[in-house]
Amino acid sequence: MKYLQNEFENCYEEKKSKFIAFFMPYDKFNDVMKRLKEEHPKARHFVYAYRYLNEFDQIVENCSDDGEPRGTSGKPSLAVLSGAQIINSAVIIVRYFGGVKLGTGGLVRAYSSSVNEVINISELFEYKKLETAKLKCDYSELSKLEYLLKQENITIKSKDFLEEIIVNIELSEKELKDLLLKLPRNIILQ
């Protein structure tokens, strides 16, 4: 599964109609929709589709045709996101009507193409479920541990300086298994 961290935009034209696709992280969906409605007051349709993981690791998805003939815009847009295995992301397609009717097949192709094109120019990241772990080490071992974590691209969330240092990290299950094989004996997983 893949996700994105920034917003991307692409314009697709079909028979004088403009389909401007805005692709964003899901948590920015409402703000971007509000902004687009202010920036594009003459647009005819604001079609959207989104997919995200809820707290139970289930994929929640939704879409809207926003006045286009039923099933010709939101569903095809959602199908593209699903087919590309994209999660925690949303797409909004702003349509300006060009005067030529596209028909249902033409609308499906145009909306699908606009979403595919914006995905193609986007920077996507591989999704991995993260968990937290605590490592305990002596003060003398901290620099070694920080170096190892940096080499393994593991995020340090915080450090607690007590009698010994507790380093709180965030990583995937596989990364944790790999890290345990590389840790010096005196650095302990709590």
PDB file of C-alpha atoms in Angstrom:
ATOM      1  CA  MET A   1       0.000   0.000   0.000  1.00  0.00           C
ATOM      2  CA  LYS A   2       1.129   3.535  -0.724  1.00  0.00           C
ATOM      3  CA  TYR A   3       0.369   7.030   0.558  1.00  0.00           C
ATOM      4  CA  LEU A   4       1.508  10.581  -0.078  1.00  0.00           C
ATOM      5  CA  GLN A   5       2.738  13.375   2.170  1.00  0.00           C
ATOM      6  CA  ASN A   6       2.217  16.464  -0.018  1.00  0.00           C
ATOM      7  CA  GLU A   7      -0.439  17.877  -2.317  1.00  0.00           C
ATOM      8  CA  PHE A   8      -0.130  17.437  -6.096  1.00  0.00           C
ATOM      9  CA  GLU A   9      -2.137  18.957  -8.933  1.00  0.00           C
ATOM     10  CA  ASN A  10      -2.596  18.099 -12.607  1.00  0.00           C
ATOM     11  CA  CYS A  11      -4.885  19.434 -15.358  1.00  0.00           C
ATOM     12  CA  TYR A  12      -6.385  17.059 -17.931  1.00  0.00           C
ATOM     13  CA  GLU A  13      -8.395  18.290 -20.930  1.00  0.00           C
ATOM     14  CA  GLU A  14     -11.012  16.353 -22.882  1.00  0.00           C
ATOM     15  CA  LYS A  15     -13.107  18.008 -25.627  1.00  0.00           C
ATOM     16  CA  LYS A  16     -12.645  21.502 -24.125  1.00  0.00           C
ATOM     17  CA  SER A  17     -13.645  20.357 -20.614  1.00  0.00           C
ATOM     18  CA  LYS A  18     -10.963  20.828 -17.953  1.00  0.00           C
ATOM     19  CA  PHE A  19     -10.488  18.255 -15.199  1.00  0.00           C
ATOM     20  CA  ILE A  20      -8.108  19.637 -12.556  1.00  0.00           C
ATOM     21  CA  ALA A  21      -7.135  16.834 -10.142  1.00  0.00           C
ATOM     22  CA  PHE A  22      -5.866  17.720  -6.667  1.00  0.00           C
ATOM     23  CA  PHE A  23      -4.269  14.769  -4.849  1.00  0.00           C
ATOM     24  CA  MET A  24      -3.587  15.155  -1.124  1.00  0.00           C
ATOM     25  CA  PRO A  25      -3.128  13.355   2.216  1.00  0.00           C
ATOM     26  CA  TYR A  26      -6.573  12.433   3.575  1.00  0.00           C
ATOM     27  CA  ASP A  27      -6.230  14.625   6.683  1.00  0.00           C
ATOM     28  CA  LYS A  28      -6.126  17.743   4.441  1.00  0.00           C
ATOM     29  CA  PHE A  29      -9.271  16.778   2.460  1.00  0.00           C
ATOM     30  CA  ASN A  30     -11.786  19.147   4.126  1.00  0.00           C
ATOM     31  CA  ASP A  31      -9.437  22.163   4.068  1.00  0.00           C
ATOM     32  CA  VAL A  32      -8.528  21.607   0.410  1.00  0.00           C
ATOM     33  CA  MET A  33     -12.187  21.176  -0.604  1.00  0.00           C
ATOM     34  CA  LYS A  34     -13.084  24.464   1.095  1.00  0.00           C
ATOM     35  CA  ARG A  35     -10.142  26.229  -0.546  1.00  0.00           C
ATOM     36  CA  LEU A  36     -10.969  24.853  -4.010  1.00  0.00           C
ATOM     37  CA  LYS A  37     -14.598  25.974  -3.816  1.00  0.00           C
ATOM     38  CA  GLU A  38     -13.349  29.504  -3.039  1.00  0.00           C
ATOM     39  CA  GLU A  39     -10.639  29.433  -5.758  1.00  0.00           C
ATOM     40  CA  HIS A  40     -12.894  27.933  -8.472  1.00  0.00           C
ATOM     41  CA  PRO A  41     -16.335  29.571  -8.074  1.00  0.00           C
ATOM     42  CA  LYS A  42     -17.241  28.946 -11.742  1.00  0.00           C
ATOM     43  CA  ALA A  43     -16.410  25.216 -11.746  1.00  0.00           C
ATOM     44  CA  ARG A  44     -19.394  22.944 -12.408  1.00  0.00           C
ATOM     45  CA  HIS A  45     -18.401  19.899 -10.354  1.00  0.00           C
ATOM     46  CA  PHE A  46     -16.156  19.014  -7.388  1.00  0.00           C
ATOM     47  CA  VAL A  47     -15.898  15.228  -7.657  1.00  0.00           C
ATOM     48  CA  TYR A  48     -13.954  13.430  -4.928  1.00  0.00           C
ATOM     49  CA  ALA A  49     -12.758  10.034  -3.778  1.00  0.00           C
ATOM     50  CA  TYR A  50     -10.773   9.023  -0.714  1.00  0.00           C
ATOM     51  CA  ARG A  51      -9.408   5.959   1.083  1.00  0.00           C
ATOM     52  CA  TYR A  52      -7.920   5.803   4.575  1.00  0.00           C
ATOM     53  CA  LEU A  53      -7.102   3.324   7.323  1.00  0.00           C
ATOM     54  CA  ASN A  54      -9.191   3.644  10.487  1.00  0.00           C
ATOM     55  CA  GLU A  55      -8.017   2.782  14.002  1.00  0.00           C
ATOM     56  CA  PHE A  56      -8.821  -0.916  13.390  1.00  0.00           C
ATOM     57  CA  ASP A  57      -6.631  -1.036  10.240  1.00  0.00           C
ATOM     58  CA  GLN A  58      -9.722  -1.269   8.038  1.00  0.00           C
ATOM     59  CA  ILE A  59      -9.827   0.645   4.748  1.00  0.00           C
ATOM     60  CA  VAL A  60     -12.618   3.228   4.704  1.00  0.00           C
ATOM     61  CA  GLU A  61     -13.473   4.642   1.291  1.00  0.00           C
ATOM     62  CA  ASN A  62     -16.009   7.074  -0.117  1.00  0.00           C
ATOM     63  CA  CYS A  63     -16.668   9.068  -3.284  1.00  0.00           C
ATOM     64  CA  SER A  64     -19.080  11.607  -4.764  1.00  0.00           C
ATOM     65  CA  ASP A  65     -20.233  12.327  -8.326  1.00  0.00           C
ATOM     66  CA  ASP A  66     -21.243  15.883  -7.290  1.00  0.00           C
ATOM     67  CA  GLY A  67     -23.949  16.279  -9.916  1.00  0.00           C
ATOM     68  CA  GLU A  68     -22.335  14.250 -12.692  1.00  0.00           C
ATOM     69  CA  PRO A  69     -24.410  11.275 -13.967  1.00  0.00           C
ATOM     70  CA  ARG A  70     -24.411   8.557 -11.303  1.00  0.00           C
ATOM     71  CA  GLY A  71     -21.360   6.275 -11.350  1.00  0.00           C
ATOM     72  CA  THR A  72     -19.468   8.244 -14.026  1.00  0.00           C
ATOM     73  CA  SER A  73     -16.978  10.167 -11.899  1.00  0.00           C
ATOM     74  CA  GLY A  74     -16.635   9.369  -8.180  1.00  0.00           C
ATOM     75  CA  LYS A  75     -16.615   5.562  -8.557  1.00  0.00           C
ATOM     76  CA  PRO A  76     -14.068   5.541 -11.434  1.00  0.00           C
ATOM     77  CA  SER A  77     -11.847   7.931  -9.422  1.00  0.00           C
ATOM     78  CA  LEU A  78     -12.088   5.679  -6.369  1.00  0.00           C
ATOM     79  CA  ALA A  79     -11.361   2.624  -8.550  1.00  0.00           C
ATOM     80  CA  VAL A  80      -8.088   4.237  -9.692  1.00  0.00           C
ATOM     81  CA  LEU A  81      -7.021   4.918  -6.062  1.00  0.00           C
ATOM     82  CA  SER A  82      -7.955   1.368  -5.089  1.00  0.00           C
ATOM     83  CA  GLY A  83      -6.202  -0.178  -8.092  1.00  0.00           C
ATOM     84  CA  ALA A  84      -3.015   1.740  -7.261  1.00  0.00           C
ATOM     85  CA  GLN A  85      -3.324   0.521  -3.620  1.00  0.00           C
ATOM     86  CA  ILE A  86      -3.316   4.081  -2.294  1.00  0.00           C
ATOM     87  CA  ILE A  87      -4.467   4.747   1.278  1.00  0.00           C
ATOM     88  CA  ASN A  88      -4.691   7.732   3.635  1.00  0.00           C
ATOM     89  CA  SER A  89      -5.165   9.900   0.556  1.00  0.00           C
ATOM     90  CA  ALA A  90      -7.883  11.817  -1.271  1.00  0.00           C
ATOM     91  CA  VAL A  91      -8.407  13.232  -4.740  1.00  0.00           C
ATOM     92  CA  ILE A  92     -10.685  16.118  -5.716  1.00  0.00           C
ATOM     93  CA  ILE A  93     -11.336  16.736  -9.408  1.00  0.00           C
ATOM     94  CA  VAL A  94     -12.548  20.224 -10.285  1.00  0.00           C
ATOM     95  CA  ARG A  95     -14.397  20.172 -13.621  1.00  0.00           C
ATOM     96  CA  TYR A  96     -14.995  23.091 -15.925  1.00  0.00           C
ATOM     97  CA  PHE A  97     -17.549  22.155 -18.622  1.00  0.00           C
ATOM     98  CA  GLY A  98     -16.270  22.890 -22.135  1.00  0.00           C
ATOM     99  CA  GLY A  99     -19.594  22.877 -23.953  1.00  0.00           C
ATOM    100  CA  VAL A 100     -19.290  19.396 -25.484  1.00  0.00           C
ATOM    101  CA  LYS A 101     -21.102  16.526 -23.743  1.00  0.00           C
ATOM    102  CA  LEU A 102     -18.779  13.574 -23.189  1.00  0.00           C
ATOM    103  CA  GLY A 103     -21.394  10.883 -22.545  1.00  0.00           C
ATOM    104  CA  THR A 104     -21.136   8.388 -19.699  1.00  0.00           C
ATOM    105  CA  GLY A 105     -18.211   6.459 -21.212  1.00  0.00           C
ATOM    106  CA  GLY A 106     -16.357   9.691 -21.953  1.00  0.00           C
ATOM    107  CA  LEU A 107     -16.856  10.930 -18.385  1.00  0.00           C
ATOM    108  CA  VAL A 108     -15.593   7.644 -16.911  1.00  0.00           C
ATOM    109  CA  ARG A 109     -12.477   7.795 -19.120  1.00  0.00           C
ATOM    110  CA  ALA A 110     -11.855  11.502 -18.427  1.00  0.00           C
ATOM    111  CA  TYR A 111     -12.139  11.217 -14.638  1.00  0.00           C
ATOM    112  CA  SER A 112     -10.075   8.011 -14.536  1.00  0.00           C
ATOM    113  CA  SER A 113      -7.388   9.585 -16.739  1.00  0.00           C
ATOM    114  CA  SER A 114      -7.220  12.763 -14.653  1.00  0.00           C
ATOM    115  CA  VAL A 115      -6.697  10.730 -11.449  1.00  0.00           C
ATOM    116  CA  ASN A 116      -4.128   8.438 -13.130  1.00  0.00           C
ATOM    117  CA  GLU A 117      -2.168  11.437 -14.401  1.00  0.00           C
ATOM    118  CA  VAL A 118      -2.006  13.171 -11.015  1.00  0.00           C
ATOM    119  CA  ILE A 119      -0.889   9.881  -9.389  1.00  0.00           C
ATOM    120  CA  ASN A 120       1.847   9.528 -12.015  1.00  0.00           C
ATOM    121  CA  ILE A 121       3.384  12.919 -11.113  1.00  0.00           C
ATOM    122  CA  SER A 122       3.054  12.364  -7.334  1.00  0.00           C
ATOM    123  CA  GLU A 123       5.677  11.218  -4.871  1.00  0.00           C
ATOM    124  CA  LEU A 124       4.282   8.122  -3.161  1.00  0.00           C
ATOM    125  CA  PHE A 125       5.664   6.335  -0.101  1.00  0.00           C
ATOM    126  CA  GLU A 126       5.331   2.701   0.922  1.00  0.00           C
ATOM    127  CA  TYR A 127       3.007   2.355   3.913  1.00  0.00           C
ATOM    128  CA  LYS A 128       4.194   0.407   6.920  1.00  0.00           C
ATOM    129  CA  LYS A 129       2.379   0.008  10.199  1.00  0.00           C
ATOM    130  CA  LEU A 130       4.471   1.502  12.965  1.00  0.00           C
ATOM    131  CA  GLU A 131       4.662   0.501  16.590  1.00  0.00           C
ATOM    132  CA  THR A 132       6.577   1.974  19.489  1.00  0.00           C
ATOM    133  CA  ALA A 133       9.346   0.330  21.469  1.00  0.00           C
ATOM    134  CA  LYS A 134      11.615   1.336  24.337  1.00  0.00           C
ATOM    135  CA  LEU A 135      15.331   0.668  24.489  1.00  0.00           C
ATOM    136  CA  LYS A 136      17.320   0.985  27.694  1.00  0.00           C
ATOM    137  CA  CYS A 137      21.025   1.843  27.616  1.00  0.00           C
ATOM    138  CA  ASP A 138      23.824   3.338  29.703  1.00  0.00           C
ATOM    139  CA  TYR A 139      24.886   6.917  29.085  1.00  0.00           C
ATOM    140  CA  SER A 140      28.116   5.630  27.541  1.00  0.00           C
ATOM    141  CA  GLU A 141      26.127   3.627  24.945  1.00  0.00           C
ATOM    142  CA  LEU A 142      23.807   6.421  23.769  1.00  0.00           C
ATOM    143  CA  SER A 143      25.917   7.678  20.858  1.00  0.00           C
ATOM    144  CA  LYS A 144      26.362   4.104  19.534  1.00  0.00           C
ATOM    145  CA  LEU A 145      22.609   3.525  19.771  1.00  0.00           C
ATOM    146  CA  GLU A 146      21.745   6.824  18.064  1.00  0.00           C
ATOM    147  CA  TYR A 147      24.190   6.021  15.263  1.00  0.00           C
ATOM    148  CA  LEU A 148      22.681   2.550  14.754  1.00  0.00           C
ATOM    149  CA  LEU A 149      19.125   3.931  14.703  1.00  0.00           C
ATOM    150  CA  LYS A 150      20.141   6.586  12.180  1.00  0.00           C
ATOM    151  CA  GLN A 151      21.754   3.929   9.943  1.00  0.00           C
ATOM    152  CA  GLU A 152      18.543   1.877  10.074  1.00  0.00           C
ATOM    153  CA  ASN A 153      16.289   4.937   9.422  1.00  0.00           C
ATOM    154  CA  ILE A 154      14.424   4.404  12.687  1.00  0.00           C
ATOM    155  CA  THR A 155      12.706   7.398  14.255  1.00  0.00           C
ATOM    156  CA  ILE A 156      13.575   8.384  17.819  1.00  0.00           C
ATOM    157  CA  LYS A 157      10.408   9.823  19.407  1.00  0.00           C
ATOM    158  CA  SER A 158      11.947  10.821  22.756  1.00  0.00           C
ATOM    159  CA  LYS A 159      14.671  10.118  25.290  1.00  0.00           C
ATOM    160  CA  ASP A 160      14.219   9.869  29.049  1.00  0.00           C
ATOM    161  CA  PHE A 161      17.382  10.524  31.047  1.00  0.00           C
ATOM    162  CA  LEU A 162      17.065   8.592  34.304  1.00  0.00           C
ATOM    163  CA  GLU A 163      19.613   6.304  35.987  1.00  0.00           C
ATOM    164  CA  GLU A 164      19.845   4.813  32.532  1.00  0.00           C
ATOM    165  CA  ILE A 165      18.545   6.282  29.280  1.00  0.00           C
ATOM    166  CA  ILE A 166      15.213   5.108  27.868  1.00  0.00           C
ATOM    167  CA  VAL A 167      15.009   5.745  24.121  1.00  0.00           C
ATOM    168  CA  ASN A 168      11.470   5.646  22.689  1.00  0.00           C
ATOM    169  CA  ILE A 169      11.451   4.647  19.021  1.00  0.00           C
ATOM    170  CA  GLU A 170       8.890   4.113  16.272  1.00  0.00           C
ATOM    171  CA  LEU A 171       9.354   1.358  13.695  1.00  0.00           C
ATOM    172  CA  SER A 172       7.675  -1.508  11.862  1.00  0.00           C
ATOM    173  CA  GLU A 173       7.540  -5.044  13.240  1.00  0.00           C
ATOM    174  CA  LYS A 174      10.099  -6.245  10.686  1.00  0.00           C
ATOM    175  CA  GLU A 175      12.443  -3.328  11.485  1.00  0.00           C
ATOM    176  CA  LEU A 176      12.227  -4.227  15.186  1.00  0.00           C
ATOM    177  CA  LYS A 177      13.187  -7.862  14.504  1.00  0.00           C
ATOM    178  CA  ASP A 178      16.140  -6.728  12.358  1.00  0.00           C
ATOM    179  CA  LEU A 179      17.226  -4.170  14.970  1.00  0.00           C
ATOM    180  CA  LEU A 180      17.230  -6.736  17.791  1.00  0.00           C
ATOM    181  CA  LEU A 181      19.816  -8.774  15.870  1.00  0.00           C
ATOM    182  CA  LYS A 182      22.113  -5.742  15.590  1.00  0.00           C
ATOM    183  CA  LEU A 183      21.815  -4.288  19.099  1.00  0.00           C
ATOM    184  CA  PRO A 184      24.814  -4.633  21.420  1.00  0.00           C
ATOM    185  CA  ARG A 185      24.158  -7.003  24.330  1.00  0.00           C
ATOM    186  CA  ASN A 186      24.011  -4.226  26.946  1.00  0.00           C
ATOM    187  CA  ILE A 187      21.243  -2.280  25.145  1.00  0.00           C
ATOM    188  CA  ILE A 188      17.951  -3.865  26.199  1.00  0.00           C
ATOM    189  CA  LEU A 189      14.467  -3.813  24.711  1.00  0.00           C
ATOM    190  CA  GLN A 190      11.945  -2.994  27.459  1.00  0.00           C
TER     191      GLN A 190
END
